[in-house]
Tab-separated table of C-alpha atoms and ligand atoms in Angstrom:
chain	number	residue	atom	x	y	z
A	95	UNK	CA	82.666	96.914	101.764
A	96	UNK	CA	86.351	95.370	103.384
A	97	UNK	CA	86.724	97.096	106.710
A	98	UNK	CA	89.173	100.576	106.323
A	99	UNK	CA	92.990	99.045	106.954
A	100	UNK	CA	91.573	96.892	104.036
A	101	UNK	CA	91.307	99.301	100.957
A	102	UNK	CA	91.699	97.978	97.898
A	103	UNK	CA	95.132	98.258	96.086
A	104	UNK	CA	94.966	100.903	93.145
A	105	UNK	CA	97.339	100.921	89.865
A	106	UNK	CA	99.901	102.652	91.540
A	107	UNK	CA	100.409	99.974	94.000
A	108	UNK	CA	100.458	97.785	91.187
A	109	UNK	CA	102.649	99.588	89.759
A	110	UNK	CA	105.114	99.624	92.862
A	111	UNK	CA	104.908	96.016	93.501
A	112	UNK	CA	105.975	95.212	89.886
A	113	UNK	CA	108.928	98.165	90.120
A	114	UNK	CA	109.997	96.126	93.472
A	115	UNK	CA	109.574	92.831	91.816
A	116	UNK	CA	112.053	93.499	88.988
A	117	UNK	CA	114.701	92.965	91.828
A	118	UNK	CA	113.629	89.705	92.397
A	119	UNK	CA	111.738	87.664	89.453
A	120	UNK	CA	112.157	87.110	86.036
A	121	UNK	CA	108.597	87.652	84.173
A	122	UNK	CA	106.738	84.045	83.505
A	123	UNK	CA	106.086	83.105	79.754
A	124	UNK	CA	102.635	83.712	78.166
A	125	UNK	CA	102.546	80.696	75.304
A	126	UNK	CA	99.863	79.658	72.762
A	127	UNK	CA	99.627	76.128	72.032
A	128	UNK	CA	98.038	74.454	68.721
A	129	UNK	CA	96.957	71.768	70.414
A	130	UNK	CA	94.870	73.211	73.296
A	131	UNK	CA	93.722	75.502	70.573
A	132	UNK	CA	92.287	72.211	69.196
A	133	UNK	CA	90.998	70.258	72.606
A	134	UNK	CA	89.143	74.000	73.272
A	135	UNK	CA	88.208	75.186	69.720
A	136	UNK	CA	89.331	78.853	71.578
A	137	UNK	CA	92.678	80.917	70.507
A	138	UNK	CA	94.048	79.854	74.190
A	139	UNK	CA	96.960	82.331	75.872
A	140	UNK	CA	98.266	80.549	78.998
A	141	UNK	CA	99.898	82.730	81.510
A	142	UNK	CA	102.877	79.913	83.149
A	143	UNK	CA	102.464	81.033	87.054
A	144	UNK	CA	103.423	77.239	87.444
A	145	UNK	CA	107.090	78.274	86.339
A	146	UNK	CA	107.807	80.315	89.588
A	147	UNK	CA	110.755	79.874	92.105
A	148	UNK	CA	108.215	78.202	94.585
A	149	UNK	CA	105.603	76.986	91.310
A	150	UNK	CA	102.921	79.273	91.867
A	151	UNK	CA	102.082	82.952	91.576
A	152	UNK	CA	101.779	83.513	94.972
A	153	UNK	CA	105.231	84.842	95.419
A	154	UNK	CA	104.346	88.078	93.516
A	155	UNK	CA	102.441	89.272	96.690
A	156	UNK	CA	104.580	87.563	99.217
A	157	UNK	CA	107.570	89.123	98.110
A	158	UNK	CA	105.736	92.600	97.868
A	159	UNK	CA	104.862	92.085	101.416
A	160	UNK	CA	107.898	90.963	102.827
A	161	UNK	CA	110.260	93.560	101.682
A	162	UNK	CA	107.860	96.139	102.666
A	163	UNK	CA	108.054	95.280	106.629
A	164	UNK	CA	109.628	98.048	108.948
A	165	UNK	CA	112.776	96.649	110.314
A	166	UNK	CA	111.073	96.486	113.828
A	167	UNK	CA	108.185	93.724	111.744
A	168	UNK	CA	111.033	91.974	110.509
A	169	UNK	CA	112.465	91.150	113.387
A	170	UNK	CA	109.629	89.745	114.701
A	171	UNK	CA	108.674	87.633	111.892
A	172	UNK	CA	105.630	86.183	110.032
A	173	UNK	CA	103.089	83.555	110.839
A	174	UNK	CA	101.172	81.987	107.618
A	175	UNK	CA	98.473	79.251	107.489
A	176	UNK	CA	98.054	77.686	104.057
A	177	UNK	CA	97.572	74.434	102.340
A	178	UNK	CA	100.716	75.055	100.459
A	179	UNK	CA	101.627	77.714	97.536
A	180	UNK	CA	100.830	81.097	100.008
A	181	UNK	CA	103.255	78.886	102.948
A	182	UNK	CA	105.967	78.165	100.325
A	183	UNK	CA	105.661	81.919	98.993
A	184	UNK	CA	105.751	83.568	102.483
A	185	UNK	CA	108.517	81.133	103.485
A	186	UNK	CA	110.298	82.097	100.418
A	187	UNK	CA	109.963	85.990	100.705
A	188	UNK	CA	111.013	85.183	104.664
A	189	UNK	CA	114.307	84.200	103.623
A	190	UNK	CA	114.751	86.718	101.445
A	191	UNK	CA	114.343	89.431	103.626
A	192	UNK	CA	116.111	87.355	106.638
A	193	UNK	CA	112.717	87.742	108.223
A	194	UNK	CA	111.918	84.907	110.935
A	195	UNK	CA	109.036	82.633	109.267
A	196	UNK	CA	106.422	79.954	110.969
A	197	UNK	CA	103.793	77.896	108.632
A	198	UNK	CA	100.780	76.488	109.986
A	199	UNK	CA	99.334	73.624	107.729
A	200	UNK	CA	96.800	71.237	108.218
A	201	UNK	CA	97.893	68.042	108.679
A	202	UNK	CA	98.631	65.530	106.520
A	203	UNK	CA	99.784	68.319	103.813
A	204	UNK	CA	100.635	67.951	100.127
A	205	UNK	CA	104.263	66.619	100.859
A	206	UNK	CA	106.080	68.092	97.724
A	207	UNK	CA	104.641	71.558	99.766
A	208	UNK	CA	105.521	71.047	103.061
A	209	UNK	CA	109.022	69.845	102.412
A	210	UNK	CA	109.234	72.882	100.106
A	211	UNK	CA	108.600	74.903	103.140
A	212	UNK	CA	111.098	73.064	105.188
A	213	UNK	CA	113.699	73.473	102.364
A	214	UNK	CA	113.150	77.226	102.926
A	215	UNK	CA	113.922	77.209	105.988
A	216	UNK	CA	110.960	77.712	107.361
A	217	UNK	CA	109.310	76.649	111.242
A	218	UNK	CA	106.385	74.156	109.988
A	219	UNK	CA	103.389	73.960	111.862
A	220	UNK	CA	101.368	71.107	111.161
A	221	UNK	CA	97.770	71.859	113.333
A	222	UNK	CA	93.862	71.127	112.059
A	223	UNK	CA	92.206	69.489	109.467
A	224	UNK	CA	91.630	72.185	107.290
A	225	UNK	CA	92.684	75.434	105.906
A	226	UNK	CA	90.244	77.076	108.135
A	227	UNK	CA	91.619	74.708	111.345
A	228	UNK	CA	95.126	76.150	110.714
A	229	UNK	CA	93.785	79.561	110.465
A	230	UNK	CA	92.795	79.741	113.848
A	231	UNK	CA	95.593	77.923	114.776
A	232	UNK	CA	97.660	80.660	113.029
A	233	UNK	CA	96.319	83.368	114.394
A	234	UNK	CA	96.934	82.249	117.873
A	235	UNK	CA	100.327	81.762	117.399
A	236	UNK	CA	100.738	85.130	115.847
A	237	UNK	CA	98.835	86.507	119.081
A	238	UNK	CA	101.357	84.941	121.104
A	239	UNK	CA	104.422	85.539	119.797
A	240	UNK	CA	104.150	89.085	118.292
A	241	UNK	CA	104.792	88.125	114.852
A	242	UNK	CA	103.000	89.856	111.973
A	243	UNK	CA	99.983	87.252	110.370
A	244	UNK	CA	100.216	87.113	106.805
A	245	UNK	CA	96.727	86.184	105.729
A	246	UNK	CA	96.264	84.480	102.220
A	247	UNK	CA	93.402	86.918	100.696
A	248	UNK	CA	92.775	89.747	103.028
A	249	UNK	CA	95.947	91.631	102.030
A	250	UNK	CA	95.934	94.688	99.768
A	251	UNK	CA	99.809	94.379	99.347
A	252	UNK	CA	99.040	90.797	98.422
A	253	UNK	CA	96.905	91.500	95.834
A	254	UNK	CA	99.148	94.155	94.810
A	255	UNK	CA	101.705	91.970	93.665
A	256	UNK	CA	99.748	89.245	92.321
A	257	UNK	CA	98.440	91.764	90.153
A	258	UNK	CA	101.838	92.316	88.224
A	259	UNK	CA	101.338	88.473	87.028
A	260	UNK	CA	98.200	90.350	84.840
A	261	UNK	CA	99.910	93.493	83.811
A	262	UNK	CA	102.590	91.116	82.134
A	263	UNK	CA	99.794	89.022	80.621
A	264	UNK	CA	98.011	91.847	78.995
A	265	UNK	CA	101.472	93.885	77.790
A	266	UNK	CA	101.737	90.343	75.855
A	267	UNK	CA	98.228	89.289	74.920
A	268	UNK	CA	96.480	93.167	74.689
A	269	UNK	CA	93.802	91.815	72.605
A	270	UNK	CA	92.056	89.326	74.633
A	271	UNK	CA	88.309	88.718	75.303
A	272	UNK	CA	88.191	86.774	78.089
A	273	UNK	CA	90.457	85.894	81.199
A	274	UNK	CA	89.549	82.876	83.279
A	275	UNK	CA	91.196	82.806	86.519
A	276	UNK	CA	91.194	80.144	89.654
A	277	UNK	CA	89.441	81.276	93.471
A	278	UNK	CA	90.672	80.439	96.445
A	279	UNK	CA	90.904	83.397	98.731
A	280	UNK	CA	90.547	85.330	95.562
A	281	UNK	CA	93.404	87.184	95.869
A	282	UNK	CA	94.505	85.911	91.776
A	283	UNK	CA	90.894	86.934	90.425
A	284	UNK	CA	90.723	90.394	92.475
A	285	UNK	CA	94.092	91.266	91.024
A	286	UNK	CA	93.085	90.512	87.704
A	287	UNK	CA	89.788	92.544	87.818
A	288	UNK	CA	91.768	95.761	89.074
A	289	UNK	CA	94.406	95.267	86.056
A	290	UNK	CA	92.006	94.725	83.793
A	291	UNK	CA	89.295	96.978	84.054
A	292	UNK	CA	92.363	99.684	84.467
A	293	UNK	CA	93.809	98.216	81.029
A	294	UNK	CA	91.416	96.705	79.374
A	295	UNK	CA	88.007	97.760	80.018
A	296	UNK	CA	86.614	95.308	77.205
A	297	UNK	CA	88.330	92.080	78.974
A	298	UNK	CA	85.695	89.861	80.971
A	299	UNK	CA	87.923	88.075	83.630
A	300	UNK	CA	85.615	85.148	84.760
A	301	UNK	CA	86.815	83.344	88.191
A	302	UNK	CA	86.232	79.619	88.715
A	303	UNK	CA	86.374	77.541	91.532
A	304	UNK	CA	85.489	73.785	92.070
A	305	UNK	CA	82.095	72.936	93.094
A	306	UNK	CA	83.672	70.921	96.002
A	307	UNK	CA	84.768	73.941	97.724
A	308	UNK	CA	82.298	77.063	96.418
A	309	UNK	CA	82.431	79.426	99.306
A	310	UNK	CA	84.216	82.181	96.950
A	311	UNK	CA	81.516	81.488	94.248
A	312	UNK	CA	78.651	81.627	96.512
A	313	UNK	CA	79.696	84.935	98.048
A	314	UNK	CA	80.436	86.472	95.191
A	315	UNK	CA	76.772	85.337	94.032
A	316	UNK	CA	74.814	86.363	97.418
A	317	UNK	CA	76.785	89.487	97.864
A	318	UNK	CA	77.705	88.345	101.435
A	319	UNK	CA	80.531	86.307	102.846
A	320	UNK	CA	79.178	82.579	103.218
A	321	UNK	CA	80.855	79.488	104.872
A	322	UNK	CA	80.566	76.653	102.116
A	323	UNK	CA	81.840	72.983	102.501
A	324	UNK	CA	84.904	72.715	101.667
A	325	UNK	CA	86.626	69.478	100.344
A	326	UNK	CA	87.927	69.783	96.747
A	327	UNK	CA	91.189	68.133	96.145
A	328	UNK	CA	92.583	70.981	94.460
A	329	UNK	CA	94.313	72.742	97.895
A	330	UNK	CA	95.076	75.780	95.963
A	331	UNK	CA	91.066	76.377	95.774
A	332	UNK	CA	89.851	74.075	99.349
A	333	UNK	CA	88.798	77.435	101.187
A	334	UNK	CA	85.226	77.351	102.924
A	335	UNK	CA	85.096	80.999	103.288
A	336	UNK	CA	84.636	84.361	101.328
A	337	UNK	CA	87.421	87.080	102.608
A	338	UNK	CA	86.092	90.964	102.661
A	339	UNK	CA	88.493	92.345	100.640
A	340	UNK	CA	88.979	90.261	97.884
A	341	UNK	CA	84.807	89.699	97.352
A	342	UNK	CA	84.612	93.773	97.971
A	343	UNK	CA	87.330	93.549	94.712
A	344	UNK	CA	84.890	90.820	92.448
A	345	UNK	CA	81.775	92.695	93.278
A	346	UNK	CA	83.181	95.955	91.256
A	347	UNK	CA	84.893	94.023	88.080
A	348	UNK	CA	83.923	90.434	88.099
A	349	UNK	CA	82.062	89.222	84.596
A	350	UNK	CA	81.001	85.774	85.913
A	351	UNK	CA	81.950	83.023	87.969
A	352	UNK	CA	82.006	79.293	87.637
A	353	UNK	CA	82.461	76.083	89.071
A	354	UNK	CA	83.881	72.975	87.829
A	355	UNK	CA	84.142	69.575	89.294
A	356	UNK	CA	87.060	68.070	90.425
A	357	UNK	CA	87.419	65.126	88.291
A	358	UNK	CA	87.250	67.878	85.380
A	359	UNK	CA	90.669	69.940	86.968
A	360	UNK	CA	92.242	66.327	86.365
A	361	UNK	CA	91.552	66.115	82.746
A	362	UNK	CA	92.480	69.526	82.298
A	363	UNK	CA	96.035	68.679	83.987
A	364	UNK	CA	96.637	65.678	81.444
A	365	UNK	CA	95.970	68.217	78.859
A	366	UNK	CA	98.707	70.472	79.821
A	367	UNK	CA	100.740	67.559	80.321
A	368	UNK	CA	100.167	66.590	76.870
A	369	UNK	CA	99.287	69.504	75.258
A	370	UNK	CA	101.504	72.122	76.336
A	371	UNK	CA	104.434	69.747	78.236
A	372	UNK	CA	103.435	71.716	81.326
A	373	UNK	CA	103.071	70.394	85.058
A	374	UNK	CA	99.746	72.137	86.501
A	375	UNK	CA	98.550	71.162	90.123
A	376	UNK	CA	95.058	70.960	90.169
A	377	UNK	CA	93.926	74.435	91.045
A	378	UNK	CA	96.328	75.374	88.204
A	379	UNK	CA	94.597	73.526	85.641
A	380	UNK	CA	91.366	74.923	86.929
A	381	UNK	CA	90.998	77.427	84.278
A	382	UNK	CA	91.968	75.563	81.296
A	383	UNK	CA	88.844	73.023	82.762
A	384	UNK	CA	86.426	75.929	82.873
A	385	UNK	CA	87.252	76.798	79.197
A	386	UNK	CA	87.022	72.735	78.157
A	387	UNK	CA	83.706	72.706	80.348
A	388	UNK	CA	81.924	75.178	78.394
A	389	UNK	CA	82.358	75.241	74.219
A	390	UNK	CA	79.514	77.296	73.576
A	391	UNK	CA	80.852	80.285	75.859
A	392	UNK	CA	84.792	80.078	75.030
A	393	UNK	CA	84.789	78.593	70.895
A	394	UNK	CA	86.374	81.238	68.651
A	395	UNK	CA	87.640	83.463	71.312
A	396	UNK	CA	90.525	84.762	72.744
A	397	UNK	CA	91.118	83.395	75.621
A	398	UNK	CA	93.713	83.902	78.881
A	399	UNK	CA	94.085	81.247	81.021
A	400	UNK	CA	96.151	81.623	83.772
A	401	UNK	CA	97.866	78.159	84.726
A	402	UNK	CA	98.688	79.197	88.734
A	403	UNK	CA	100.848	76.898	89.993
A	404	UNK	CA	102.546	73.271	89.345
A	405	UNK	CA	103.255	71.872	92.764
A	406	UNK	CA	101.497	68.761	91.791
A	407	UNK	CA	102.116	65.997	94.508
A	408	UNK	CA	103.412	62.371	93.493
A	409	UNK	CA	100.117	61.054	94.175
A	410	UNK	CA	98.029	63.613	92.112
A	411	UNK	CA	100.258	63.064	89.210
A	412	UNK	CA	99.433	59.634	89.259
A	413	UNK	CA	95.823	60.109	89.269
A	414	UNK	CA	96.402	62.410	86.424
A	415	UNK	CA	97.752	60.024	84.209
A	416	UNK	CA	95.013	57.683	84.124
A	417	UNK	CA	93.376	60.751	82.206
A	418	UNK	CA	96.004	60.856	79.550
A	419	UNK	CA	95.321	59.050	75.998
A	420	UNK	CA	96.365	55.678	74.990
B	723	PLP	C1	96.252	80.005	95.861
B	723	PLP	C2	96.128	79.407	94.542
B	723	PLP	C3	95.022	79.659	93.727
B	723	PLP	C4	93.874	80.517	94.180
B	723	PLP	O1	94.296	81.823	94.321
B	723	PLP	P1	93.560	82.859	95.294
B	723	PLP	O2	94.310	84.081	95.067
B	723	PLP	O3	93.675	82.324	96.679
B	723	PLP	O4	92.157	82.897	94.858
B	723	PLP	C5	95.000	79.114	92.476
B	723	PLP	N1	95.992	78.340	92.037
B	723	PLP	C6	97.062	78.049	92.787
B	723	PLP	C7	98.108	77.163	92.229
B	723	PLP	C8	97.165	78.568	94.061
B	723	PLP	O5	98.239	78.276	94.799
């Protein structure tokens, strides 16, 4: 189980988040497409996360967050650590409520991220190799300086408002079968499960992550929180650890969970590209490449697929496009 300051969110916080949210963003489209109906053989519902203010659902929970901090926390500010969508979110709901805001991000960063997090305003941190580097490098700062560590997973008001992204899903698509959501921290996946199995009992949300970074999958398999390698190109899925609360969240609700390969998440971002005219970063194509990966389990179905985010750097797109046709 999470540790006690880390209860789960319930439907009412959901519930909250999405009456705070109004204030602030516009629901994303959900959109059906003939043609990835065709490359899948599945009845396909994407959920456009990559059409955010900062290109990535992320902002649902960072908003929640932010406006929630005592005047006192505001002051002080926020410290982050992220390969990109949670530092452009936090940075985002900073500004918004005029809270101070610092980033830590490994180095050598996606560019189109970091100087999304600069254009926010932002202090940008760039410190360790890895997500987990600028972790610790996060959380000293934070220790220092008073400010109040946002972490990317292990926060139930997080989760909260990531979780309005699958209320709006399911108001539009009630009759799916299946909902295949990306892991990182797992913040994206838990929400789902708690909308879900509050909604739609019937719905099997099954998570995927890519084998070159499995620490979520593993710990959701061995019911414990592993370490894992970590080195998938898609940033919005390189973690190398399971967090408490969002594995405590999979363990109640989660169907199944899968990994693809990274080369796969490439394909699956031509597709959109030509398929559906959408930009998807890799870890927001990740779904769509579970659902190509596996015929057998998706053909004939309904299926949601939640396309997460779209802050695709110039160098990814490039290796993209040698996956499109012609
Ligand atoms: C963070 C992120 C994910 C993974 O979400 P978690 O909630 O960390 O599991 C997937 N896609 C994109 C685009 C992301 O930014």
């Amino acid at each position: 189980m999470a540790p006690a300051d880390l209860a789960p969110p319930t439907m009412r916080d959901v519930l909250d988040a999405r009456r705070l949210l109004a204030a602030h963003l516009d629901p994303t489209p959900t959109r059906t497409y003939a043609a990835l109906d065709h490359a899948t053989r599945a009845h396909v519902v994407v959920k456009h996360e990559n059409l955010q203010p900062t290109g990535a659902f992320k902002l649902r929970g960072a908003l929640n967050l932010l406006q929630r901090l005592t005047p006192d926390e505001r002051a002080r500010g926020v410290t982050a650590f992220s390969t990109g969508n949670h530092a452009q979110a936090v940075a985002y709901a900073a500004r918004t409520a005029a809270a101070p805001c610092t980033i830590v991000m490994p180095t050598s960063p996606n560019p189109t991220k970091a100087d999304a997090v600069r254009d926010l305003g932002a202090r940008l941190v760039l410190a360790g190799s890895t997500f987990d580097d600028a972790r610790e490098h996060a959380t000293a700062l934070a220790a220092d300086d008073g400010s109040r560590l946002v972490s990317a997973a292990n926060e139930p008001l997080l989760v909260a408002g990531v979780a309005t992204a699958y209320l709006e899903l399911l108001e539009r698509a009630p009759d799916l079968d299946v909902l295949v959501v990306p892991v990182g921290g797992g913040s994206g996946a838990a929400a789902a499960c708690l909308v879900a199995h509050a909604l739609a009992p019937d719905l099997d949300v099954v998570a995927v992550q890519s084998a070159a970074s499995p620490a979520a999958h593993d710990s959701w398999r061995a019911r414990d929180l592993l370490a894992r390698p970590n080195t998938s190109r898609a940033e919005g899925l390189a973690t190398g650890t399971g967090f408490a609360l969002t594995q405590a969240m999979l363990r109640e609700h989660l169907a199944d969970f899968v990994l693809v390969d990274d080369d796969a998440i490439d394909r699956a971002a031509a597709l959109y590209l030509t398929a559906a005219h959408t930009v998807a970063e890799g870890a927001g194509a990740t779904a769509l490449a579970a659902v190509l990966a596996d015929p057998e389990r998706f053909a004939g179905r309904r299926v949601g697929v939640v396309c997460s985010g779209g802050n695709a750097s110039p160098a990814e797109l490039r290796r993209v496009a040698a996956h499109l046709p012609g």
